[in-house]
Amino acid sequence: MEKFCCGLSHLYMTVFLSCFSAFMVIPSMTDVSLSAICPGQDECSLAIYLTGVQQVIVGLGSLVMMPVLGNLSDTYGRKVMLTVPMTLSIFPLAILAYSRTKYFFYAYYVLRTLIAMTCEGSVEFLALAYVADNVPETRRASVFGVLSGIASSAFVCGNLSARFLSTASTFQVATAMAVISLAYMKMFLPESIMKGNNFSNETEAICLLEKAPKKGFEFFKTLPSFCDMLYLLKNSSTFLHAAIVSFFVNVAQVGLEASLLFFLKAQFHFDKTQFADLMIISGIAGSISQLLLMPIVVPAFGEEKLLSIGLFFSCFHMVLYSIAWSFWVPYLGALISVLSIFAMPCLKSIVSKQIGPNEQGKVQGCITGICSFASVVSPLIFSPLTALFLSQNAPFHFPGFGIACAAFASMLAFIQSLMIKPNNDVANSSVNDSNLAEP
């Protein structure tokens, strides 16, 4: 038990340092992009389209790579696989730490795109799999919430640092923190206990993917196939509903990210300072919610109800952003994060209970892959919408129309979440035993 608690504390610090490095550069990226691509302008369609193209390419790569990384982590260990994204993430930051001129920005853009195709979101889902290895089902949602709260705290600290640092110093500090997070993880984080852990119960012992019928020939037997994901979707109605919710949540979230900063820049002339303030408020609200409220409200309401509550307020705060009529309205919208942030930790906990203890990497990788597919679809919709409605050629005056469409996607996720019912049963049909498949 002492090793388990120590492992989680080191995991929390690893996630904090890694997220701190990644988040502190976000407020600066809009200004850096515009100054490199369209110097002296507050509106730039090319910058919006480049952001959208990057999200599409990254989403396609992640769709393939996340289930692979998840399965490899089941085989070789969470710590080993965490080393890959944490190492690669250092190099793009180092480029902008050196210079942010046009050609260095494009070098960053290409390298960041290639690396994110392999690593985007992998630290998060590998950390979730680490927690699922070591935490019993009854406590898992709360610990997932704490992990998300740690990430939100890093989000606050990173944006607060960016608030007072110059743009050059921001990227230099981010690069240094990425190196420190990697060193800390290698020195202190113990490897996860994936097999024979003390927290497994009879329900968890059933490994759904091991029971799926196998093909006659596979090139890479250790890597998850698309059929594994289809098997999960067919044999677990809860997983199916959760996958649909994940898809629409990420369509909405990526759409919001693609639109919001450019909308605020064009509508209210926000700069790095205002972006940082907005993100700090959102991060503080999320941290309070996940670190203090979630451990209390999860036992009271249950994960399924809390998921729906979070999605409802997620939709509401996007609507508020879209109709912002004054500079203070986005700050009010950010405060609603105290309730909207409940959704994803609850969803990840619900999903983790549908699979056995030796397949947590696979299932979290599959969900992340579905989210990555949403990251492909979303920019194809929202980047053109944002560019169109922020331009002089908009068919009607509604600068926040792209954000309103993201709110609609969030509403679809909310409606779908109402269909997820508490389910203590794990499917007991079989993937690794062809004799148990249909004759």
Coordinates of N, CA and C in Angstrom, one line a residue, residues 23-160:
F23 N 1.1 23.6 -21.1 CA 0.1 24.6 -21.0 C 0.6 26.0 -21.0
M24 N 1.8 26.2 -20.5 CA 2.2 27.6 -20.4 C 2.5 28.3 -21.7
V25 N 2.6 27.6 -22.8 CA 2.9 28.2 -24.1 C 1.6 28.5 -24.8
I26 N 0.4 28.0 -24.3 CA -0.8 28.2 -25.1 C -1.2 29.7 -25.3
P27 N -1.2 30.5 -24.2 CA -1.6 31.9 -24.4 C -0.7 32.7 -25.4
S28 N 0.5 32.2 -25.6 CA 1.4 32.9 -26.5 C 1.3 32.5 -27.9
M29 N 0.7 31.3 -28.2 CA 0.7 30.7 -29.5 C -0.1 31.5 -30.5
T30 N -1.2 32.1 -30.1 CA -2.0 32.9 -31.1 C -1.1 34.1 -31.6
D31 N -0.5 34.8 -30.6 CA 0.3 36.0 -31.0 C 1.5 35.5 -31.8
V32 N 2.2 34.4 -31.4 CA 3.3 34.0 -32.2 C 2.9 33.6 -33.6
S33 N 1.8 32.9 -33.7 CA 1.3 32.4 -35.1 C 1.0 33.6 -35.9
L34 N 0.3 34.6 -35.4 CA -0.1 35.8 -36.2 C 1.1 36.6 -36.6
S35 N 2.0 36.8 -35.6 CA 3.2 37.6 -35.9 C 4.1 37.0 -36.9
A36 N 4.1 35.6 -37.0 CA 5.0 34.9 -37.9 C 4.3 34.9 -39.3
I37 N 3.0 34.7 -39.3 CA 2.3 34.4 -40.6 C 1.7 35.7 -41.2
C38 N 1.1 36.5 -40.3 CA 0.4 37.8 -40.7 C 0.8 38.9 -39.8
P39 N 2.0 39.4 -39.9 CA 2.5 40.4 -39.0 C 1.6 41.7 -39.0
G40 N 1.3 42.1 -37.8 CA 0.6 43.4 -37.6 C -1.0 43.2 -37.8
Q41 N -1.5 42.0 -37.9 CA -2.9 41.8 -38.1 C -3.5 41.1 -36.9
D42 N -4.8 41.4 -36.6 CA -5.6 40.8 -35.6 C -6.4 39.6 -36.2
E43 N -6.6 39.6 -37.5 CA -7.4 38.6 -38.1 C -6.5 38.0 -39.2
C44 N -6.5 36.6 -39.3 CA -5.6 36.0 -40.3 C -6.2 34.6 -40.7
S45 N -6.9 34.5 -41.8 CA -7.5 33.2 -42.2 C -6.4 32.1 -42.4
L46 N -5.2 32.5 -42.9 CA -4.2 31.5 -43.1 C -3.8 30.8 -41.7
A47 N -3.7 31.6 -40.7 CA -3.3 31.1 -39.4 C -4.4 30.1 -38.9
I48 N -5.7 30.5 -39.1 CA -6.8 29.6 -38.7 C -6.8 28.3 -39.5
Y49 N -6.5 28.4 -40.8 CA -6.5 27.2 -41.6 C -5.3 26.3 -41.3
L50 N -4.2 26.9 -41.0 CA -3.0 26.1 -40.6 C -3.2 25.4 -39.3
T51 N -3.9 26.0 -38.4 CA -4.2 25.4 -37.1 C -5.2 24.2 -37.4
G52 N -6.2 24.4 -38.2 CA -7.1 23.3 -38.5 C -6.4 22.2 -39.2
V53 N -5.5 22.5 -40.2 CA -4.8 21.4 -40.9 C -4.0 20.6 -39.9
Q54 N -3.3 21.3 -39.0 CA -2.5 20.6 -38.0 C -3.4 19.7 -37.2
Q55 N -4.5 20.1 -36.7 CA -5.4 19.3 -35.9 C -5.9 18.1 -36.7
V56 N -6.2 18.2 -38.0 CA -6.6 17.1 -38.8 C -5.5 16.0 -38.9
I57 N -4.3 16.5 -39.2 CA -3.2 15.6 -39.4 C -2.9 14.9 -38.1
V58 N -2.8 15.6 -37.0 CA -2.5 15.1 -35.7 C -3.6 14.1 -35.3
G59 N -4.9 14.4 -35.6 CA -6.0 13.5 -35.3 C -5.9 12.2 -36.0
L60 N -5.5 12.2 -37.3 CA -5.4 11.0 -38.1 C -4.2 10.1 -37.5
G61 N -3.1 10.7 -37.2 CA -2.0 10.0 -36.6 C -2.4 9.4 -35.3
S62 N -3.0 10.2 -34.4 CA -3.4 9.7 -33.1 C -4.4 8.6 -33.2
L63 N -5.3 8.7 -34.1 CA -6.3 7.6 -34.3 C -5.7 6.2 -34.5
V64 N -4.5 6.2 -35.2 CA -3.8 4.9 -35.4 C -2.9 4.6 -34.2
M65 N -2.2 5.6 -33.7 CA -1.2 5.4 -32.7 C -1.6 5.2 -31.2
M66 N -2.7 5.8 -30.8 CA -3.1 5.8 -29.4 C -3.5 4.3 -29.0
P67 N -4.3 3.6 -29.8 CA -4.5 2.2 -29.4 C -3.2 1.3 -29.4
V68 N -2.3 1.7 -30.3 CA -1.0 0.9 -30.3 C -0.2 1.2 -29.1
L69 N -0.1 2.5 -28.7 CA 0.7 2.9 -27.5 C 0.0 2.3 -26.2
G70 N -1.3 2.3 -26.2 CA -2.0 1.7 -25.1 C -1.7 0.2 -24.9
N71 N -1.8 -0.5 -26.1 CA -1.5 -2.0 -26.0 C 0.0 -2.2 -25.6
L72 N 0.9 -1.4 -26.2 CA 2.3 -1.6 -25.9 C 2.5 -1.3 -24.4
S73 N 1.8 -0.4 -23.8 CA 1.9 -0.1 -22.4 C 1.4 -1.3 -21.5
D74 N 0.4 -2.0 -22.0 CA -0.1 -3.2 -21.3 C 1.0 -4.3 -21.3
T75 N 1.8 -4.3 -22.4 CA 2.9 -5.3 -22.6 C 4.2 -4.9 -21.9
Y76 N 4.6 -3.7 -22.1 CA 6.0 -3.3 -21.7 C 6.0 -2.4 -20.4
G77 N 4.8 -1.9 -20.0 CA 4.7 -1.1 -18.8 C 4.4 0.4 -19.2
R78 N 3.7 1.0 -18.2 CA 3.3 2.4 -18.4 C 4.5 3.3 -18.4
K79 N 5.4 3.1 -17.5 CA 6.6 4.0 -17.4 C 7.4 4.0 -18.7
V80 N 7.6 2.8 -19.3 CA 8.4 2.7 -20.5 C 7.8 3.6 -21.6
M81 N 6.5 3.4 -21.7 CA 5.8 4.1 -22.8 C 5.6 5.6 -22.5
L82 N 5.6 6.0 -21.3 CA 5.5 7.5 -20.9 C 6.8 8.2 -21.4
T83 N 7.9 7.4 -21.4 CA 9.2 8.0 -21.8 C 9.1 8.6 -23.2
V84 N 8.4 7.9 -24.1 CA 8.4 8.3 -25.5 C 7.8 9.7 -25.7
P85 N 6.5 10.0 -25.4 CA 6.0 11.3 -25.6 C 6.7 12.4 -24.8
M86 N 7.1 12.1 -23.6 CA 7.8 13.1 -22.8 C 9.1 13.5 -23.3
T87 N 9.8 12.6 -24.0 CA 11.1 12.9 -24.6 C 10.9 13.7 -25.9
L88 N 10.0 13.3 -26.7 CA 9.8 13.9 -28.0 C 9.2 15.3 -27.9
S89 N 8.4 15.6 -26.8 CA 7.7 16.9 -26.7 C 8.7 18.0 -26.4
I90 N 9.9 17.7 -26.1 CA 10.9 18.7 -25.7 C 11.4 19.5 -27.0
F91 N 11.5 18.8 -28.1 CA 12.1 19.4 -29.3 C 11.4 20.5 -30.0
P92 N 10.0 20.4 -30.2 CA 9.3 21.6 -30.7 C 9.4 22.8 -29.9
L93 N 9.3 22.6 -28.5 CA 9.4 23.8 -27.6 C 10.8 24.4 -27.7
A94 N 11.9 23.6 -27.9 CA 13.2 24.1 -28.0 C 13.4 25.0 -29.2
I95 N 12.7 24.7 -30.3 CA 12.8 25.5 -31.5 C 12.3 27.0 -31.2
L96 N 11.1 27.1 -30.7 CA 10.5 28.4 -30.4 C 11.2 29.1 -29.2
A97 N 11.9 28.3 -28.3 CA 12.7 28.9 -27.3 C 13.9 29.6 -27.9
Y98 N 14.4 29.1 -29.0 CA 15.5 29.7 -29.7 C 15.1 30.9 -30.5
S99 N 14.0 30.8 -31.3 CA 13.6 31.9 -32.2 C 12.1 31.7 -32.6
R100 N 11.4 32.8 -32.8 CA 10.0 32.7 -33.2 C 9.8 33.4 -34.5
T101 N 10.8 33.6 -35.3 CA 10.7 34.2 -36.6 C 10.0 33.2 -37.6
K102 N 9.6 33.7 -38.8 CA 8.8 33.0 -39.7 C 9.3 31.6 -40.0
Y103 N 10.6 31.4 -40.3 CA 11.0 30.1 -40.7 C 11.2 29.1 -39.5
F104 N 11.5 29.7 -38.4 CA 11.6 28.9 -37.2 C 10.2 28.4 -36.8
F105 N 9.2 29.3 -37.0 CA 7.8 29.0 -36.7 C 7.4 27.8 -37.6
Y106 N 7.7 27.8 -38.8 CA 7.3 26.8 -39.7 C 8.0 25.5 -39.4
A107 N 9.3 25.6 -39.0 CA 10.0 24.4 -38.5 C 9.3 23.8 -37.3
Y108 N 8.9 24.6 -36.4 CA 8.2 24.2 -35.2 C 6.9 23.5 -35.6
Y109 N 6.2 24.2 -36.5 CA 4.9 23.7 -37.0 C 5.0 22.2 -37.6
V110 N 6.0 22.0 -38.4 CA 6.1 20.7 -39.0 C 6.5 19.7 -38.0
L111 N 7.6 20.0 -37.1 CA 8.0 19.0 -36.2 C 6.9 18.7 -35.1
R112 N 6.3 19.8 -34.7 CA 5.2 19.6 -33.7 C 4.1 18.7 -34.2
T113 N 3.7 18.9 -35.5 CA 2.7 18.1 -36.2 C 3.1 16.6 -36.2
L114 N 4.4 16.3 -36.6 CA 4.8 15.0 -36.7 C 4.9 14.3 -35.4
I115 N 5.4 15.0 -34.4 CA 5.5 14.4 -33.0 C 4.1 14.2 -32.4
A116 N 3.2 15.2 -32.6 CA 1.9 15.1 -32.0 C 1.1 13.9 -32.6
M117 N 1.4 13.6 -33.9 CA 0.7 12.4 -34.5 C 0.9 11.2 -33.7
T118 N 2.1 11.1 -33.1 CA 2.4 9.9 -32.3 C 2.1 10.0 -30.8
C119 N 2.1 11.3 -30.3 CA 2.1 11.5 -28.9 C 1.0 12.3 -28.3
E120 N 0.2 12.9 -29.1 CA -0.9 13.8 -28.6 C -1.8 13.1 -27.7
G121 N -1.9 13.5 -26.4 CA -2.8 12.9 -25.5 C -2.3 11.6 -24.8
S122 N -1.1 11.2 -25.2 CA -0.7 9.9 -24.7 C -0.3 9.9 -23.2
V123 N 0.3 11.1 -22.7 CA 0.6 11.2 -21.3 C -0.6 11.1 -20.5
E124 N -1.7 11.7 -20.9 CA -3.0 11.7 -20.1 C -3.5 10.2 -20.0
F125 N -3.6 9.5 -21.2 CA -4.3 8.2 -21.1 C -3.4 7.2 -20.5
L126 N -2.1 7.3 -20.6 CA -1.2 6.4 -19.9 C -1.2 6.6 -18.4
A127 N -1.4 7.9 -18.0 CA -1.6 8.2 -16.6 C -2.9 7.6 -16.0
L128 N -3.9 7.7 -16.8 CA -5.2 7.1 -16.4 C -5.1 5.5 -16.3
A129 N -4.4 4.9 -17.3 CA -4.2 3.5 -17.2 C -3.4 3.1 -16.0
Y130 N -2.4 3.9 -15.6 CA -1.6 3.7 -14.4 C -2.5 3.7 -13.2
V131 N -3.4 4.7 -13.1 CA -4.3 4.8 -12.0 C -5.2 3.6 -11.9
A132 N -5.7 3.2 -13.1 CA -6.7 2.0 -13.1 C -6.0 0.8 -12.7
D133 N -4.7 0.7 -12.9 CA -3.9 -0.5 -12.5 C -3.9 -0.6 -11.0
N134 N -3.9 0.5 -10.3 CA -3.6 0.5 -8.8 C -4.7 1.0 -7.9
V135 N -5.9 1.3 -8.5 CA -7.0 1.9 -7.7 C -8.2 1.0 -7.9
P136 N -8.9 0.6 -6.8 CA -10.1 -0.2 -7.0 C -11.2 0.6 -7.7
E137 N -12.2 -0.1 -8.2 CA -13.3 0.5 -9.0 C -14.0 1.6 -8.2
T138 N -14.3 1.3 -6.9 CA -15.1 2.2 -6.1 C -14.5 3.6 -5.9
R139 N -13.1 3.6 -6.0 CA -12.4 4.9 -5.8 C -11.9 5.5 -7.1
R140 N -12.1 4.8 -8.2 CA -11.4 5.2 -9.4 C -11.9 6.6 -10.0
A141 N -13.2 6.8 -10.0 CA -13.7 8.1 -10.5 C -13.1 9.3 -9.7
S142 N -13.0 9.2 -8.4 CA -12.5 10.2 -7.6 C -11.0 10.5 -7.9
V143 N -10.3 9.4 -8.0 CA -8.8 9.5 -8.3 C -8.6 10.1 -9.7
F144 N -9.4 9.6 -10.7 CA -9.4 10.2 -12.0 C -9.6 11.7 -11.9
G145 N -10.6 12.1 -11.1 CA -10.9 13.5 -10.9 C -9.7 14.2 -10.3
V146 N -9.0 13.6 -9.3 CA -7.8 14.2 -8.7 C -6.7 14.4 -9.8
L147 N -6.6 13.4 -10.6 CA -5.6 13.5 -11.7 C -5.9 14.6 -12.6
S148 N -7.1 14.7 -13.0 CA -7.5 15.9 -13.8 C -7.4 17.2 -13.1
G149 N -7.6 17.2 -11.8 CA -7.4 18.4 -11.0 C -5.9 18.8 -11.0
I150 N -5.0 17.8 -10.9 CA -3.6 18.1 -11.0 C -3.3 18.8 -12.3
A151 N -3.8 18.2 -13.4 CA -3.6 18.8 -14.7 C -4.2 20.2 -14.8
S152 N -5.3 20.5 -14.2 CA -5.9 21.8 -14.1 C -5.1 22.8 -13.3
S153 N -4.5 22.3 -12.2 CA -3.6 23.1 -11.4 C -2.3 23.5 -12.2
A154 N -1.8 22.5 -13.0 CA -0.7 22.8 -13.9 C -1.1 23.9 -14.9
F155 N -2.3 23.7 -15.4 CA -2.9 24.7 -16.4 C -2.9 26.1 -15.8
V156 N -3.3 26.2 -14.5 CA -3.3 27.5 -13.8 C -1.9 28.1 -13.7
C157 N -1.0 27.2 -13.1 CA 0.3 27.7 -12.9 C 1.1 28.0 -14.2
G158 N 0.8 27.2 -15.2 CA 1.5 27.5 -16.5 C 1.0 28.9 -17.1
N159 N -0.3 29.1 -17.0 CA -0.8 30.3 -17.6 C -0.5 31.5 -16.7
L160 N -0.4 31.3 -15.4 CA 0.0 32.4 -14.5 C 1.5 32.8 -14.8

